[in-house]
Amino acid sequence: MDAKHTLGASRLLISRSAILHNARVLRRAIAPTVKLCAMVKANAYGHGADLVVDVLSNFALDESGRLPADQLAVATLDEAAALPDTPLPVTILRPVENVYVGAERQGIELAIHHGWTLTVISPSAAEDVARIALALGARASVHVMIDTGMQRCGVDAPRAPELLTRIESLPSLKLSSIATHLVNAEVHSDAFAAEQLRRFHQATDSFISARTPRPARHAANSGAIFFTPRSHFEMVRPGIALYGIDPTCRPSIDRPLRPVMKWTAPLLTIHDIAAGSSVGYGQSWTAPRDSRIGVVPVGYADGYMRCLGNRAAMIVNGAVCPVVGRVSMDFTT
Ligand SMILES: *Cc1c(COP(=O)(O)O)cnc(C)c1O
């Protein structure tokens, strides 16, 4: 791009090669037979679902031609509808609620039409989806989320067998997967994770062992991929690590993830100030010595959070420079 066009503009750069690299790091942490369901909810964690899904579905990971992901998952029907065309199966994680409210029924019809997997956590939701699928002359793929301690949404573990059996009895439903979500995934050998997995096994083992083909089970988010190998089952669900952020918040050479997003902006002006001068609104920072101040044309209107004043740093030509003073609406110093 012509330098003149970018001068003054702040840019968010998304690295395709970093996504591929992180997918390789994640693939290395799981057995070759374990599938990888990439979490692309919330517009691919803010990275842009169009670009991220394109990489995950069209770029080979290595010479074998393997794709970075085997499946995709989003939170809502709207997010699924906004995804670009992809050959990868898509799961919608928010459970089907009341199908008679608003556009929910059309949303479910759309999901069945596209072959997206819907999450159900109650027999009544399963029956509703089954009825809609029957009316369409189609079979709906469903996923069951079991609550083993997150207390967010999922069928309570003791009631899961009943739900699974009910789903199986409805011919217009196909049970694709059964999952749970761990609370302390980024902790090594966490006792509660072990307890959650025990509950998950108890709720699903006998059902699974009597079925062919077996619905896939999964439990691991990014943290659990690295720290709780027993949670890998047949598939894992990495989100944050795929985008290059360490699930422990402490990057480690054991998990050489690369940030996918880079936010750049030019320095608008640079000026030298004398010791004792304050910078910005509220005089929240005073120069302890003669200082050189750079002004970056990015502020809280751009999403550079106001709470980062006097707390963050930016990299200028490789040097880490502290943010001083308050972040204003469209400037940071
Ligand atoms: C968001 C989410 C994930 C991904 O979690 P990360 O910690 O970002 O890897 C996995 N599973 C479920 C159910 C989620 O909602």
mmCIF file of C-alpha atoms and ligand atoms in Angstrom:
data_model
loop_
_atom_site.group_PDB
_atom_site.id
_atom_site.type_symbol
_atom_site.label_atom_id
_atom_site.label_comp_id
_atom_site.label_asym_id
_atom_site.label_seq_id
_atom_site.Cartn_x
_atom_site.Cartn_y
_atom_site.Cartn_z
ATOM 1 C CA MET A 1 0.000 0.000 0.000
ATOM 2 C CA ASP A 2 1.161 3.532 -0.740
ATOM 3 C CA ALA A 3 2.672 4.995 2.425
ATOM 4 C CA LYS A 4 0.739 8.218 1.916
ATOM 5 C CA HIS A 5 -2.528 6.349 2.238
ATOM 6 C CA THR A 6 -1.637 4.772 5.546
ATOM 7 C CA LEU A 7 -0.070 7.795 7.189
ATOM 8 C CA GLY A 8 -2.382 8.915 9.973
ATOM 9 C CA ALA A 9 -4.422 5.738 9.819
ATOM 10 C CA SER A 10 -4.579 3.214 12.597
ATOM 11 C CA ARG A 11 -4.731 -0.343 11.336
ATOM 12 C CA LEU A 12 -5.656 -3.700 12.780
ATOM 13 C CA LEU A 13 -3.516 -6.387 11.151
ATOM 14 C CA ILE A 14 -4.638 -10.015 11.254
ATOM 15 C CA SER A 15 -1.993 -12.601 10.504
ATOM 16 C CA ARG A 16 -3.072 -15.669 8.574
ATOM 17 C CA SER A 17 0.262 -17.334 9.219
ATOM 18 C CA ALA A 18 -0.113 -16.809 12.979
ATOM 19 C CA ILE A 19 -3.518 -18.538 12.893
ATOM 20 C CA LEU A 20 -1.953 -21.474 11.034
ATOM 21 C CA HIS A 21 0.987 -21.547 13.427
ATOM 22 C CA ASN A 22 -1.305 -21.589 16.484
ATOM 23 C CA ALA A 23 -3.413 -24.337 14.943
ATOM 24 C CA ARG A 24 -0.202 -26.377 14.515
ATOM 25 C CA VAL A 25 0.749 -25.776 18.165
ATOM 26 C CA LEU A 26 -2.735 -26.933 19.207
ATOM 27 C CA ARG A 27 -2.683 -29.967 16.898
ATOM 28 C CA ARG A 28 0.656 -30.968 18.405
ATOM 29 C CA ALA A 29 -0.878 -30.898 21.878
ATOM 30 C CA ILE A 30 -3.586 -33.425 20.968
ATOM 31 C CA ALA A 31 -3.520 -36.938 19.540
ATOM 32 C CA PRO A 32 -3.747 -37.115 15.730
ATOM 33 C CA THR A 33 -7.183 -38.728 15.917
ATOM 34 C CA VAL A 34 -8.647 -35.954 18.078
ATOM 35 C CA LYS A 35 -10.631 -33.402 16.094
ATOM 36 C CA LEU A 36 -10.304 -29.675 16.466
ATOM 37 C CA CYS A 37 -13.431 -27.525 16.643
ATOM 38 C CA ALA A 38 -12.334 -23.897 16.277
ATOM 39 C CA MET A 39 -14.331 -21.380 18.286
ATOM 40 C CA VAL A 40 -15.232 -18.490 15.996
ATOM 41 C CA LYS A 41 -17.933 -16.939 18.178
ATOM 42 C CA ALA A 42 -18.074 -13.183 18.756
ATOM 43 C CA ASN A 43 -16.764 -12.480 15.256
ATOM 44 C CA ALA A 44 -13.829 -14.841 15.846
ATOM 45 C CA TYR A 45 -12.940 -13.192 19.181
ATOM 46 C CA GLY A 46 -12.989 -9.824 17.431
ATOM 47 C CA HIS A 47 -10.525 -10.867 14.737
ATOM 48 C CA GLY A 48 -13.080 -10.970 11.934
ATOM 49 C CA ALA A 49 -14.920 -14.214 11.234
ATOM 50 C CA ASP A 50 -14.653 -13.759 7.450
ATOM 51 C CA LEU A 51 -10.892 -13.870 7.423
ATOM 52 C CA VAL A 52 -10.464 -16.400 10.219
ATOM 53 C CA VAL A 53 -12.990 -18.861 8.780
ATOM 54 C CA ASP A 54 -11.375 -18.492 5.363
ATOM 55 C CA VAL A 55 -8.014 -19.497 6.829
ATOM 56 C CA LEU A 56 -9.472 -22.348 8.879
ATOM 57 C CA SER A 57 -11.391 -23.814 5.966
ATOM 58 C CA ASN A 58 -9.161 -23.167 2.974
ATOM 59 C CA PHE A 59 -5.514 -23.178 4.072
ATOM 60 C CA ALA A 60 -3.573 -26.402 4.538
ATOM 61 C CA LEU A 61 -1.700 -26.822 7.780
ATOM 62 C CA ASP A 62 1.181 -28.804 6.285
ATOM 63 C CA GLU A 63 2.170 -30.989 3.327
ATOM 64 C CA SER A 64 -0.453 -33.573 4.288
ATOM 65 C CA GLY A 65 -3.072 -31.021 3.266
ATOM 66 C CA ARG A 66 -4.787 -31.194 6.642
ATOM 67 C CA LEU A 67 -6.940 -28.161 7.437
ATOM 68 C CA PRO A 68 -6.321 -26.148 10.634
ATOM 69 C CA ALA A 69 -9.796 -27.036 11.933
ATOM 70 C CA ASP A 70 -12.230 -29.940 11.517
ATOM 71 C CA GLN A 71 -15.272 -28.039 12.724
ATOM 72 C CA LEU A 72 -16.391 -24.560 13.751
ATOM 73 C CA ALA A 73 -18.541 -23.360 16.630
ATOM 74 C CA VAL A 74 -20.332 -20.079 17.264
ATOM 75 C CA ALA A 75 -22.530 -18.851 20.106
ATOM 76 C CA THR A 76 -25.677 -17.823 18.256
ATOM 77 C CA LEU A 77 -27.786 -18.489 15.184
ATOM 78 C CA ASP A 78 -27.080 -14.958 13.978
ATOM 79 C CA GLU A 79 -23.354 -15.614 14.147
ATOM 80 C CA ALA A 80 -23.754 -18.825 12.167
ATOM 81 C CA ALA A 81 -25.789 -16.992 9.546
ATOM 82 C CA ALA A 82 -23.060 -14.353 9.224
ATOM 83 C CA LEU A 83 -20.239 -16.853 8.607
ATOM 84 C CA PRO A 84 -18.758 -16.996 5.129
ATOM 85 C CA ASP A 85 -19.266 -20.171 3.090
ATOM 86 C CA THR A 86 -17.335 -23.014 4.639
ATOM 87 C CA PRO A 87 -17.194 -26.753 4.087
ATOM 88 C CA LEU A 88 -16.640 -27.281 7.840
ATOM 89 C CA PRO A 89 -19.537 -28.411 10.070
ATOM 90 C CA VAL A 90 -20.874 -25.611 12.284
ATOM 91 C CA THR A 91 -22.240 -25.960 15.826
ATOM 92 C CA ILE A 92 -24.329 -23.301 17.559
ATOM 93 C CA LEU A 93 -23.576 -23.417 21.281
ATOM 94 C CA ARG A 94 -26.372 -21.319 22.737
ATOM 95 C CA PRO A 95 -29.116 -23.758 23.664
ATOM 96 C CA VAL A 96 -32.393 -23.703 21.770
ATOM 97 C CA GLU A 97 -34.853 -21.896 23.992
ATOM 98 C CA ASN A 98 -38.488 -21.160 23.303
ATOM 99 C CA VAL A 99 -39.079 -21.862 19.619
ATOM 100 C CA TYR A 100 -42.344 -19.942 19.657
ATOM 101 C CA VAL A 101 -40.788 -16.614 20.521
ATOM 102 C CA GLY A 102 -39.799 -14.109 17.847
ATOM 103 C CA ALA A 103 -37.743 -15.343 14.944
ATOM 104 C CA GLU A 104 -36.422 -18.361 16.831
ATOM 105 C CA ARG A 105 -38.398 -20.852 14.751
ATOM 106 C CA GLN A 106 -37.166 -19.422 11.436
ATOM 107 C CA GLY A 107 -33.662 -19.480 12.880
ATOM 108 C CA ILE A 108 -33.997 -23.167 13.693
ATOM 109 C CA GLU A 109 -35.390 -23.888 10.240
ATOM 110 C CA LEU A 110 -32.416 -22.075 8.741
ATOM 111 C CA ALA A 111 -30.029 -24.100 10.916
ATOM 112 C CA ILE A 112 -31.637 -27.390 9.878
ATOM 113 C CA HIS A 113 -31.593 -26.302 6.248
ATOM 114 C CA HIS A 114 -27.855 -25.545 6.426
ATOM 115 C CA GLY A 115 -27.061 -28.633 8.457
ATOM 116 C CA TRP A 116 -25.789 -26.657 11.455
ATOM 117 C CA THR A 117 -25.775 -28.511 14.760
ATOM 118 C CA LEU A 118 -28.119 -27.099 17.420
ATOM 119 C CA THR A 119 -27.548 -27.341 21.155
ATOM 120 C CA VAL A 120 -30.373 -28.764 23.244
ATOM 121 C CA ILE A 121 -30.355 -29.051 27.000
ATOM 122 C CA SER A 122 -33.913 -30.165 27.749
ATOM 123 C CA PRO A 123 -36.325 -32.822 26.469
ATOM 124 C CA SER A 124 -38.842 -30.125 25.496
ATOM 125 C CA ALA A 125 -36.279 -28.306 23.335
ATOM 126 C CA ALA A 126 -35.347 -31.634 21.734
ATOM 127 C CA GLU A 127 -39.004 -32.312 20.978
ATOM 128 C CA ASP A 128 -39.485 -28.833 19.495
ATOM 129 C CA VAL A 129 -36.475 -29.190 17.196
ATOM 130 C CA ALA A 130 -37.620 -32.685 16.232
ATOM 131 C CA ARG A 131 -41.062 -31.397 15.288
ATOM 132 C CA ILE A 132 -39.641 -28.572 13.167
ATOM 133 C CA ALA A 133 -37.257 -30.984 11.424
ATOM 134 C CA LEU A 134 -40.104 -33.399 10.756
ATOM 135 C CA ALA A 135 -42.183 -30.630 9.208
ATOM 136 C CA LEU A 136 -39.246 -29.803 6.928
ATOM 137 C CA GLY A 137 -38.768 -33.446 6.023
ATOM 138 C CA ALA A 138 -35.226 -33.172 7.338
ATOM 139 C CA ARG A 139 -33.062 -34.528 10.123
ATOM 140 C CA ALA A 140 -31.643 -32.042 12.613
ATOM 141 C CA SER A 141 -28.193 -32.506 14.048
ATOM 142 C CA VAL A 142 -28.127 -31.830 17.784
ATOM 143 C CA HIS A 143 -25.500 -31.382 20.432
ATOM 144 C CA VAL A 144 -26.030 -31.832 24.175
ATOM 145 C CA MET A 145 -24.211 -29.650 26.698
ATOM 146 C CA ILE A 146 -23.995 -31.164 30.166
ATOM 147 C CA ASP A 147 -23.441 -28.980 33.206
ATOM 148 C CA THR A 148 -20.864 -30.580 35.480
ATOM 149 C CA GLY A 149 -20.088 -27.524 37.614
ATOM 150 C CA MET A 150 -19.976 -24.410 35.455
ATOM 151 C CA GLN A 151 -23.532 -23.490 36.479
ATOM 152 C CA ARG A 152 -24.043 -21.645 33.231
ATOM 153 C CA CYS A 153 -26.116 -23.589 30.799
ATOM 154 C CA GLY A 154 -26.402 -27.270 30.253
ATOM 155 C CA VAL A 155 -28.509 -30.174 31.380
ATOM 156 C CA ASP A 156 -27.626 -31.186 34.952
ATOM 157 C CA ALA A 157 -25.380 -34.221 34.789
ATOM 158 C CA PRO A 158 -27.789 -36.578 36.632
ATOM 159 C CA ARG A 159 -30.544 -35.754 34.132
ATOM 160 C CA ALA A 160 -28.378 -36.153 31.033
ATOM 161 C CA PRO A 161 -29.056 -39.885 30.420
ATOM 162 C CA GLU A 162 -32.785 -39.217 30.239
ATOM 163 C CA LEU A 163 -32.257 -36.398 27.712
ATOM 164 C CA LEU A 164 -29.877 -38.471 25.593
ATOM 165 C CA THR A 165 -32.334 -41.359 25.468
ATOM 166 C CA ARG A 166 -35.171 -39.012 24.564
ATOM 167 C CA ILE A 167 -33.159 -37.523 21.690
ATOM 168 C CA GLU A 168 -32.372 -40.980 20.436
ATOM 169 C CA SER A 169 -36.050 -41.865 20.370
ATOM 170 C CA LEU A 170 -36.829 -38.981 18.013
ATOM 171 C CA PRO A 171 -36.091 -40.123 14.446
ATOM 172 C CA SER A 172 -35.840 -36.588 13.036
ATOM 173 C CA LEU A 173 -32.890 -35.852 15.348
ATOM 174 C CA LYS A 174 -29.317 -36.995 14.965
ATOM 175 C CA LEU A 175 -27.200 -36.795 18.117
ATOM 176 C CA SER A 176 -23.810 -35.511 16.929
ATOM 177 C CA SER A 177 -21.961 -34.693 20.099
ATOM 178 C CA ILE A 178 -22.083 -34.504 23.878
ATOM 179 C CA ALA A 179 -20.003 -31.981 25.788
ATOM 180 C CA THR A 180 -19.240 -30.262 29.017
ATOM 181 C CA HIS A 181 -17.251 -27.150 29.885
ATOM 182 C CA LEU A 182 -14.501 -26.975 32.515
ATOM 183 C CA VAL A 183 -14.215 -24.290 35.160
ATOM 184 C CA ASN A 184 -10.473 -24.322 35.909
ATOM 185 C CA ALA A 185 -9.080 -25.478 32.626
ATOM 186 C CA GLU A 186 -5.836 -23.533 32.761
ATOM 187 C CA VAL A 187 -4.748 -25.071 36.041
ATOM 188 C CA HIS A 188 -2.439 -28.116 35.984
ATOM 189 C CA SER A 189 -3.979 -31.250 37.560
ATOM 190 C CA ASP A 190 -6.911 -29.295 38.893
ATOM 191 C CA ALA A 191 -9.004 -31.252 41.380
ATOM 192 C CA PHE A 192 -12.270 -29.667 40.284
ATOM 193 C CA ALA A 193 -11.553 -30.460 36.628
ATOM 194 C CA ALA A 194 -11.064 -34.071 37.682
ATOM 195 C CA GLU A 195 -14.381 -33.970 39.526
ATOM 196 C CA GLN A 196 -16.134 -32.431 36.506
ATOM 197 C CA LEU A 197 -14.730 -35.129 34.241
ATOM 198 C CA ARG A 198 -15.841 -37.789 36.722
ATOM 199 C CA ARG A 199 -19.391 -36.387 36.578
ATOM 200 C CA PHE A 200 -19.207 -36.211 32.780
ATOM 201 C CA HIS A 201 -18.111 -39.847 32.532
ATOM 202 C CA GLN A 202 -20.789 -40.914 34.962
ATOM 203 C CA ALA A 203 -23.452 -39.128 32.933
ATOM 204 C CA THR A 204 -22.340 -40.444 29.530
ATOM 205 C CA ASP A 205 -20.214 -43.615 29.715
ATOM 206 C CA SER A 206 -22.969 -46.177 29.694
ATOM 207 C CA PHE A 207 -24.913 -44.334 26.999
ATOM 208 C CA ILE A 208 -21.848 -43.949 24.776
ATOM 209 C CA SER A 209 -20.541 -47.485 25.185
ATOM 210 C CA ALA A 210 -23.765 -48.983 23.863
ATOM 211 C CA ARG A 211 -23.856 -46.892 20.675
ATOM 212 C CA THR A 212 -22.430 -47.271 17.187
ATOM 213 C CA PRO A 213 -21.461 -44.924 15.757
ATOM 214 C CA ARG A 214 -20.610 -43.188 18.998
ATOM 215 C CA PRO A 215 -21.481 -39.518 19.301
ATOM 216 C CA ALA A 216 -18.281 -37.515 19.859
ATOM 217 C CA ARG A 217 -17.620 -36.267 23.362
ATOM 218 C CA HIS A 218 -15.703 -33.092 24.086
ATOM 219 C CA ALA A 219 -14.782 -30.887 27.023
ATOM 220 C CA ALA A 220 -11.504 -29.074 26.419
ATOM 221 C CA ASN A 221 -11.136 -25.368 25.754
ATOM 222 C CA SER A 222 -7.682 -23.855 25.152
ATOM 223 C CA GLY A 223 -6.503 -24.231 28.750
ATOM 224 C CA ALA A 224 -7.629 -27.847 29.003
ATOM 225 C CA ILE A 225 -5.891 -28.745 25.737
ATOM 226 C CA PHE A 226 -2.563 -27.913 27.369
ATOM 227 C CA PHE A 227 -3.250 -28.792 31.010
ATOM 228 C CA THR A 228 -5.933 -31.471 31.171
ATOM 229 C CA PRO A 229 -5.171 -34.129 28.554
ATOM 230 C CA ARG A 230 -7.810 -36.444 29.992
ATOM 231 C CA SER A 231 -10.421 -33.966 28.784
ATOM 232 C CA HIS A 232 -9.555 -34.299 25.091
ATOM 233 C CA PHE A 233 -11.981 -37.150 24.257
ATOM 234 C CA GLU A 234 -12.726 -37.151 20.484
ATOM 235 C CA MET A 235 -12.621 -33.396 19.961
ATOM 236 C CA VAL A 236 -11.303 -30.173 21.534
ATOM 237 C CA ARG A 237 -12.694 -26.617 21.342
ATOM 238 C CA PRO A 238 -9.900 -24.052 21.333
ATOM 239 C CA GLY A 239 -10.735 -20.367 21.182
ATOM 240 C CA ILE A 240 -8.317 -17.936 22.770
ATOM 241 C CA ALA A 241 -5.167 -19.975 22.005
ATOM 242 C CA LEU A 242 -6.019 -20.060 18.333
ATOM 243 C CA TYR A 243 -5.803 -16.278 18.401
ATOM 244 C CA GLY A 244 -2.409 -16.443 20.046
ATOM 245 C CA ILE A 245 -3.299 -15.475 23.583
ATOM 246 C CA ASP A 246 -2.000 -17.817 26.239
ATOM 247 C CA PRO A 247 -4.868 -19.268 28.305
ATOM 248 C CA THR A 248 -2.849 -18.726 31.491
ATOM 249 C CA CYS A 249 -2.183 -15.080 30.504
ATOM 250 C CA ARG A 250 1.533 -15.946 30.784
ATOM 251 C CA PRO A 251 3.155 -16.807 27.482
ATOM 252 C CA SER A 252 5.359 -19.885 27.727
ATOM 253 C CA ILE A 253 7.963 -21.442 25.493
ATOM 254 C CA ASP A 254 6.101 -24.727 26.059
ATOM 255 C CA ARG A 255 3.199 -23.294 24.083
ATOM 256 C CA PRO A 256 4.753 -20.953 21.526
ATOM 257 C CA LEU A 257 1.534 -19.212 20.477
ATOM 258 C CA ARG A 258 1.741 -16.153 18.272
ATOM 259 C CA PRO A 259 -0.626 -13.196 18.604
ATOM 260 C CA VAL A 260 -2.840 -13.069 15.534
ATOM 261 C CA MET A 261 -3.829 -9.436 15.959
ATOM 262 C CA LYS A 262 -1.548 -6.453 15.790
ATOM 263 C CA TRP A 263 -2.807 -2.893 16.177
ATOM 264 C CA THR A 264 -0.598 -0.271 14.628
ATOM 265 C CA ALA A 265 -0.778 3.495 14.384
ATOM 266 C CA PRO A 266 1.677 6.172 13.382
ATOM 267 C CA LEU A 267 3.036 8.733 15.772
ATOM 268 C CA LEU A 268 1.189 11.916 14.930
ATOM 269 C CA THR A 269 3.640 14.240 16.663
ATOM 270 C CA ILE A 270 6.590 13.956 18.997
ATOM 271 C CA HIS A 271 7.520 16.687 21.422
ATOM 272 C CA ASP A 272 9.935 17.218 24.245
ATOM 273 C CA ILE A 273 8.640 18.386 27.614
ATOM 274 C CA ALA A 274 10.445 19.622 30.707
ATOM 275 C CA ALA A 275 10.540 17.743 34.000
ATOM 276 C CA GLY A 276 7.504 18.687 36.093
ATOM 277 C CA SER A 277 5.123 19.179 33.142
ATOM 278 C CA SER A 278 1.878 17.232 33.324
ATOM 279 C CA VAL A 279 0.407 15.399 30.368
ATOM 280 C CA GLY A 280 -3.268 15.163 29.452
ATOM 281 C CA TYR A 281 -6.617 15.503 31.199
ATOM 282 C CA GLY A 282 -6.649 15.629 34.968
ATOM 283 C CA GLN A 283 -2.852 15.969 35.189
ATOM 284 C CA SER A 284 -2.718 12.283 36.026
ATOM 285 C CA TRP A 285 0.948 12.016 34.977
ATOM 286 C CA THR A 286 3.757 14.438 35.597
ATOM 287 C CA ALA A 287 7.127 13.998 33.919
ATOM 288 C CA PRO A 288 9.711 13.013 36.549
ATOM 289 C CA ARG A 289 12.472 14.160 34.180
ATOM 290 C CA ASP A 290 12.755 15.853 30.815
ATOM 291 C CA SER A 291 10.771 13.564 28.535
ATOM 292 C CA ARG A 292 9.917 12.928 24.933
ATOM 293 C CA ILE A 293 6.184 12.454 24.333
ATOM 294 C CA GLY A 294 4.713 10.791 21.251
ATOM 295 C CA VAL A 295 1.065 11.313 20.354
ATOM 296 C CA VAL A 296 -0.790 8.356 18.850
ATOM 297 C CA PRO A 297 -4.064 9.124 17.046
ATOM 298 C CA VAL A 298 -5.979 6.341 18.782
ATOM 299 C CA GLY A 299 -8.236 6.709 21.827
ATOM 300 C CA TYR A 300 -11.222 5.245 23.575
ATOM 301 C CA ALA A 301 -13.439 6.046 20.600
ATOM 302 C CA ASP A 302 -11.350 3.452 18.763
ATOM 303 C CA GLY A 303 -11.604 0.924 21.578
ATOM 304 C CA TYR A 304 -8.289 1.770 23.213
ATOM 305 C CA MET A 305 -9.766 1.570 26.668
ATOM 306 C CA ARG A 306 -9.774 4.583 28.939
ATOM 307 C CA CYS A 307 -8.596 2.444 31.846
ATOM 308 C CA LEU A 308 -5.268 1.942 30.054
ATOM 309 C CA GLY A 309 -4.149 5.468 30.929
ATOM 310 C CA ASN A 310 -0.841 5.253 32.874
ATOM 311 C CA ARG A 311 -1.161 1.453 32.741
ATOM 312 C CA ALA A 312 -0.331 0.165 29.291
ATOM 313 C CA ALA A 313 2.562 0.372 26.898
ATOM 314 C CA MET A 314 3.052 0.629 23.171
ATOM 315 C CA ILE A 315 5.990 -0.527 21.095
ATOM 316 C CA VAL A 316 7.766 2.221 19.181
ATOM 317 C CA ASN A 317 10.477 0.962 16.854
ATOM 318 C CA GLY A 318 10.939 -2.048 19.094
ATOM 319 C CA ALA A 319 11.147 -0.057 22.343
ATOM 320 C CA VAL A 320 8.437 -0.517 24.973
ATOM 321 C CA CYS A 321 7.059 2.940 25.793
ATOM 322 C CA PRO A 322 4.615 3.471 28.678
ATOM 323 C CA VAL A 323 1.280 5.120 28.028
ATOM 324 C CA VAL A 324 1.333 8.299 30.124
ATOM 325 C CA GLY A 325 -1.660 10.373 31.191
ATOM 326 C CA ARG A 326 -5.278 9.605 30.480
ATOM 327 C CA VAL A 327 -6.397 8.073 27.231
ATOM 328 C CA SER A 328 -8.531 10.672 25.468
ATOM 329 C CA MET A 329 -11.259 10.104 22.964
ATOM 330 C CA ASP A 330 -8.965 10.007 19.971
ATOM 331 C CA PHE A 331 -5.454 10.492 21.280
ATOM 332 C CA THR A 332 -3.104 8.567 23.531
ATOM 333 C CA THR A 333 0.261 9.867 24.749
HETATM 334 C C1 LIG B 1 -15.816 -19.960 24.298
HETATM 335 C C2 LIG B 1 -15.865 -21.413 24.542
HETATM 336 C C3 LIG B 1 -14.732 -22.229 24.334
HETATM 337 C C4 LIG B 1 -13.353 -21.661 24.012
HETATM 338 O O1 LIG B 1 -12.733 -21.265 25.181
HETATM 339 P P1 LIG B 1 -11.234 -20.657 25.177
HETATM 340 O O2 LIG B 1 -10.893 -20.550 26.593
HETATM 341 O O3 LIG B 1 -11.315 -19.347 24.466
HETATM 342 O O4 LIG B 1 -10.395 -21.643 24.441
HETATM 343 C C5 LIG B 1 -14.875 -23.586 24.468
HETATM 344 N N1 LIG B 1 -16.068 -24.131 24.806
HETATM 345 C C6 LIG B 1 -17.177 -23.380 25.022
HETATM 346 C C7 LIG B 1 -18.450 -24.046 25.403
HETATM 347 C C8 LIG B 1 -17.115 -22.012 24.910
HETATM 348 O O5 LIG B 1 -18.203 -21.280 25.140
#
